[in-house]
């Protein structure tokens, strides 16, 4: 089971504020050096790719180069996680990162990003309302702005290849997992602001494999039968969520959840949620 669900309700953008969050321990340091390289080798691959360090353990105090500044929006459906990230990297005078807004679902994210026009968005992959890919789709005009582009860095607990490739194809400039340290996250944010592509080391291989040739990646015909909402329900069912929990997570009724589950079982020719869980696990969708 994942963390506690985010309470419903709109999250207002923190426009114009700087360095919100509790004071972190330690002193500011220089940006952490990225290790490895994830340069692209095919059409459509991100250019200038680097990999962010991804060590386990307690995060180091975040720091950035003196004089640098970047405006960031946090998009994640768990309030406690957003609070932790804000406290770790959001002290602008120490890190150079100014958190100008937060959002907990797709609609809130689009509203806050459009209102604040940050340089970088930290984007969770699994969100109520359509997921990170839907945020990217609806914000594509902002990403395409030549003068003030909004760039996206996925920050997720998931390390599934499908999630990584999905958001990169959607326009994200990088993908790091939530085990990243505060120092490395700040460094990754500034790299994305500069136009680089940044990945946690293990994930860079997914991107290289996906863009290594002009051939389209293998198509999962069974998965393609499902709508985006049906895929969201499938993942939550496979993670052990009850119908009521899924309804709260996706802001839909329990009856609608039941309808989506029935549609998924019918399209995949499965009999029950246990078979569905095995099916999703085999494809690394959980």
XYZ file of C-alpha atoms in Angstrom:
286
model
C 0.000 0.000 0.000
C 1.212 3.470 -0.845
C 1.262 6.524 1.440
C -1.910 8.053 2.775
C -4.153 9.582 0.159
C -4.030 13.302 -0.361
C -7.062 15.104 1.011
C -9.328 16.511 -1.637
C -9.600 20.177 -2.314
C -7.834 22.726 -4.435
C -4.249 23.642 -3.677
C -3.655 27.297 -4.172
C -0.465 28.352 -6.002
C 2.082 30.051 -3.759
C 2.730 32.784 -6.285
C 5.504 35.216 -5.542
C 6.728 33.596 -2.327
C 10.269 32.476 -1.745
C 11.914 29.792 0.317
C 8.867 28.400 2.124
C 9.384 25.403 4.377
C 11.224 24.587 7.554
C 14.890 25.317 7.929
C 17.081 22.315 7.061
C 20.233 21.304 8.882
C 23.672 21.826 7.393
C 25.244 24.423 5.197
C 24.871 25.077 1.518
C 27.275 23.219 -0.711
C 28.100 23.181 -4.374
C 25.936 21.235 -6.821
C 26.495 17.503 -6.787
C 28.269 16.143 -9.839
C 26.121 13.913 -12.036
C 27.559 10.539 -12.902
C 27.422 8.622 -16.158
C 25.771 9.731 -19.375
C 22.494 8.991 -21.058
C 22.942 10.557 -24.458
C 20.332 9.621 -27.020
C 21.023 7.616 -30.125
C 17.861 7.825 -32.145
C 15.141 10.065 -33.467
C 13.262 11.971 -30.819
C 15.632 11.118 -28.009
C 16.442 13.787 -25.421
C 19.767 15.499 -26.023
C 22.484 16.322 -23.518
C 21.305 13.611 -21.120
C 23.060 13.069 -17.801
C 22.343 10.803 -14.860
C 21.648 12.030 -11.343
C 23.208 10.219 -8.403
C 20.676 8.047 -6.662
C 22.180 6.745 -3.381
C 20.094 5.300 -0.635
C 20.075 6.694 2.877
C 19.324 10.074 4.416
C 19.500 13.034 2.007
C 22.343 15.501 2.280
C 21.602 19.207 2.770
C 20.615 20.643 -0.594
C 22.786 23.316 -2.134
C 23.327 25.101 -5.454
C 25.779 27.391 -7.136
C 25.778 30.966 -5.773
C 23.597 33.376 -7.709
C 21.508 30.722 -9.444
C 17.736 30.819 -9.190
C 14.927 28.608 -10.474
C 11.171 28.765 -9.927
C 9.615 25.345 -9.299
C 6.134 23.848 -8.953
C 5.689 20.595 -6.978
C 3.083 18.159 -8.319
C 2.439 15.112 -6.148
C -0.718 13.676 -4.648
C 0.815 13.155 -1.200
C 0.879 16.275 0.939
C 3.516 14.935 3.321
C 5.898 14.227 0.459
C 5.420 17.740 -0.962
C 6.064 19.177 2.488
C 9.270 17.173 2.787
C 10.548 18.258 -0.614
C 9.671 21.863 0.166
C 11.610 21.705 3.434
C 14.601 20.018 1.793
C 15.085 22.163 -1.314
C 12.773 25.176 -0.949
C 15.032 27.482 1.080
C 15.767 29.853 -1.757
C 18.674 31.720 -0.156
C 20.483 28.417 0.373
C 19.521 26.298 -2.642
C 18.436 28.839 -5.269
C 15.130 26.979 -5.608
C 11.925 28.975 -5.167
C 8.806 26.820 -4.822
C 6.036 28.940 -6.332
C 3.169 26.455 -6.240
C 1.930 22.962 -5.432
C -0.732 20.659 -6.837
C -2.188 17.265 -5.957
C -3.968 16.187 -9.158
C -4.011 16.835 -12.888
C -6.505 19.717 -12.928
C -4.783 21.521 -10.057
C -1.411 20.997 -11.716
C -2.474 22.530 -15.021
C -4.060 25.485 -13.226
C -1.047 26.189 -11.001
C 1.528 25.688 -13.761
C -0.371 27.981 -16.129
C -0.747 30.672 -13.432
C 2.850 30.639 -12.179
C 4.826 29.712 -15.334
C 7.733 28.066 -13.465
C 11.004 27.137 -15.133
C 10.789 23.558 -13.828
C 7.944 21.323 -12.652
C 8.662 18.338 -10.384
C 6.020 15.903 -11.613
C 4.814 12.667 -10.057
C 3.853 9.992 -12.588
C 0.750 8.614 -10.879
C -1.791 11.359 -10.217
C -5.575 11.475 -9.857
C -7.201 12.706 -13.038
C -5.038 11.071 -15.698
C -1.482 10.868 -14.405
C 1.656 12.819 -15.227
C 1.309 12.105 -18.936
C -1.998 13.989 -18.969
C -0.373 16.996 -17.281
C 2.322 16.975 -19.962
C -0.258 16.747 -22.737
C -2.269 19.684 -21.428
C 0.867 21.762 -20.787
C 2.458 21.084 -24.181
C 2.002 24.716 -25.367
C 3.964 25.899 -22.317
C 6.763 23.421 -23.044
C 6.901 24.632 -26.641
C 7.258 28.321 -25.701
C 10.608 29.337 -27.179
C 11.122 32.323 -24.855
C 9.815 30.961 -21.525
C 9.639 27.162 -21.745
C 8.257 25.220 -18.818
C 10.359 22.091 -18.369
C 9.327 18.954 -16.510
C 11.353 16.609 -14.317
C 9.534 13.442 -13.257
C 10.041 12.591 -9.586
C 8.405 9.263 -8.794
C 8.620 6.190 -6.613
C 8.071 4.092 -9.744
C 11.015 2.753 -11.697
C 8.889 0.878 -14.245
C 10.095 1.182 -17.839
C 6.582 2.018 -19.052
C 6.334 4.985 -16.688
C 9.769 6.299 -17.634
C 9.213 6.030 -21.381
C 5.657 7.388 -21.124
C 6.623 10.708 -19.527
C 9.733 11.129 -21.698
C 7.653 10.643 -24.825
C 5.214 13.137 -23.314
C 7.926 15.793 -23.149
C 9.555 15.495 -19.705
C 13.269 16.366 -19.675
C 14.214 13.773 -17.081
C 13.151 11.164 -14.572
C 14.535 10.586 -11.081
C 13.277 8.344 -8.307
C 12.294 9.470 -4.822
C 15.414 7.927 -3.291
C 17.430 10.835 -4.724
C 19.197 13.095 -2.211
C 18.256 16.742 -1.746
C 21.606 17.888 -3.152
C 21.250 15.764 -6.265
C 17.629 16.832 -6.748
C 18.627 20.512 -6.691
C 21.409 19.774 -9.171
C 18.968 17.897 -11.420
C 16.491 20.784 -11.333
C 19.129 23.260 -12.493
C 20.296 20.892 -15.225
C 16.744 20.558 -16.516
C 16.360 24.353 -16.382
C 19.447 24.553 -18.616
C 17.877 22.146 -21.116
C 19.739 18.979 -20.164
C 18.018 15.624 -19.730
C 18.639 13.972 -16.361
C 17.921 10.429 -15.201
C 18.601 8.255 -12.206
C 21.350 5.859 -13.349
C 19.241 2.710 -13.601
C 16.536 4.474 -15.599
C 18.797 5.907 -18.291
C 19.013 2.484 -19.920
C 15.247 2.413 -20.478
C 15.455 5.653 -22.429
C 18.480 4.558 -24.449
C 16.784 1.287 -25.342
C 13.547 3.025 -26.341
C 15.256 5.598 -28.571
C 18.154 3.453 -29.830
C 16.506 2.867 -33.189
C 13.804 4.368 -35.337
C 11.743 1.208 -34.970
C 8.661 1.579 -32.815
C 8.868 -0.265 -29.496
C 6.848 -3.471 -29.106
C 3.149 -2.770 -28.731
C 1.204 -4.420 -25.932
C -2.087 -4.956 -27.707
C -3.848 -6.019 -24.509
C -2.802 -2.859 -22.666
C -3.709 -0.685 -25.648
C -7.311 -1.878 -25.359
C -7.635 -0.012 -22.073
C -8.432 3.668 -21.714
C -6.182 5.906 -19.605
C -8.667 5.835 -16.720
C -8.970 2.041 -16.937
C -5.170 1.787 -16.678
C -5.225 3.965 -13.566
C -7.853 1.745 -11.964
C -5.935 -1.368 -12.988
C -2.744 -0.141 -11.303
C -4.540 0.759 -8.094
C -6.368 -2.570 -7.982
C -3.056 -4.377 -8.523
C -1.523 -2.397 -5.633
C -4.228 -3.678 -3.299
C -6.484 -0.618 -3.058
C -10.128 -1.165 -2.126
C -12.839 0.261 -4.370
C -13.604 3.061 -1.892
C -9.911 4.029 -1.762
C -9.693 4.081 -5.559
C -12.814 6.229 -5.758
C -11.295 8.750 -3.341
C -7.945 8.704 -5.137
C -9.459 9.341 -8.571
C -12.346 11.577 -7.454
C -14.965 9.240 -8.894
C -17.788 7.166 -7.394
C -17.440 3.592 -6.182
C -19.971 2.564 -8.824
C -17.764 4.088 -11.528
C -14.780 2.193 -10.151
C -16.769 -1.036 -10.352
C -17.669 -0.268 -13.966
C -14.029 0.356 -14.876
C -12.920 -2.876 -13.175
C -15.573 -4.835 -15.060
C -14.432 -3.269 -18.333
C -10.786 -4.094 -17.607
C -11.575 -7.719 -16.732
C -13.688 -8.087 -19.864
C -11.102 -6.532 -22.209
C -8.228 -8.553 -20.751
C -10.334 -11.731 -20.505
C -9.583 -12.121 -16.799
C -11.895 -13.518 -14.128
C -11.068 -11.625 -10.923
C -8.807 -9.044 -9.292
C -6.237 -11.689 -8.336
C -5.693 -12.590 -11.993
C -5.623 -8.887 -12.783
C -2.900 -8.317 -10.181
C -0.766 -11.106 -11.619
C -1.293 -9.717 -15.130
C -0.243 -6.192 -14.095
C 2.739 -7.432 -12.077
C 4.037 -9.475 -15.009
C 4.065 -6.304 -17.112
C 5.637 -4.204 -14.333
C 2.652 -1.892 -14.182
C 2.339 -1.931 -10.400
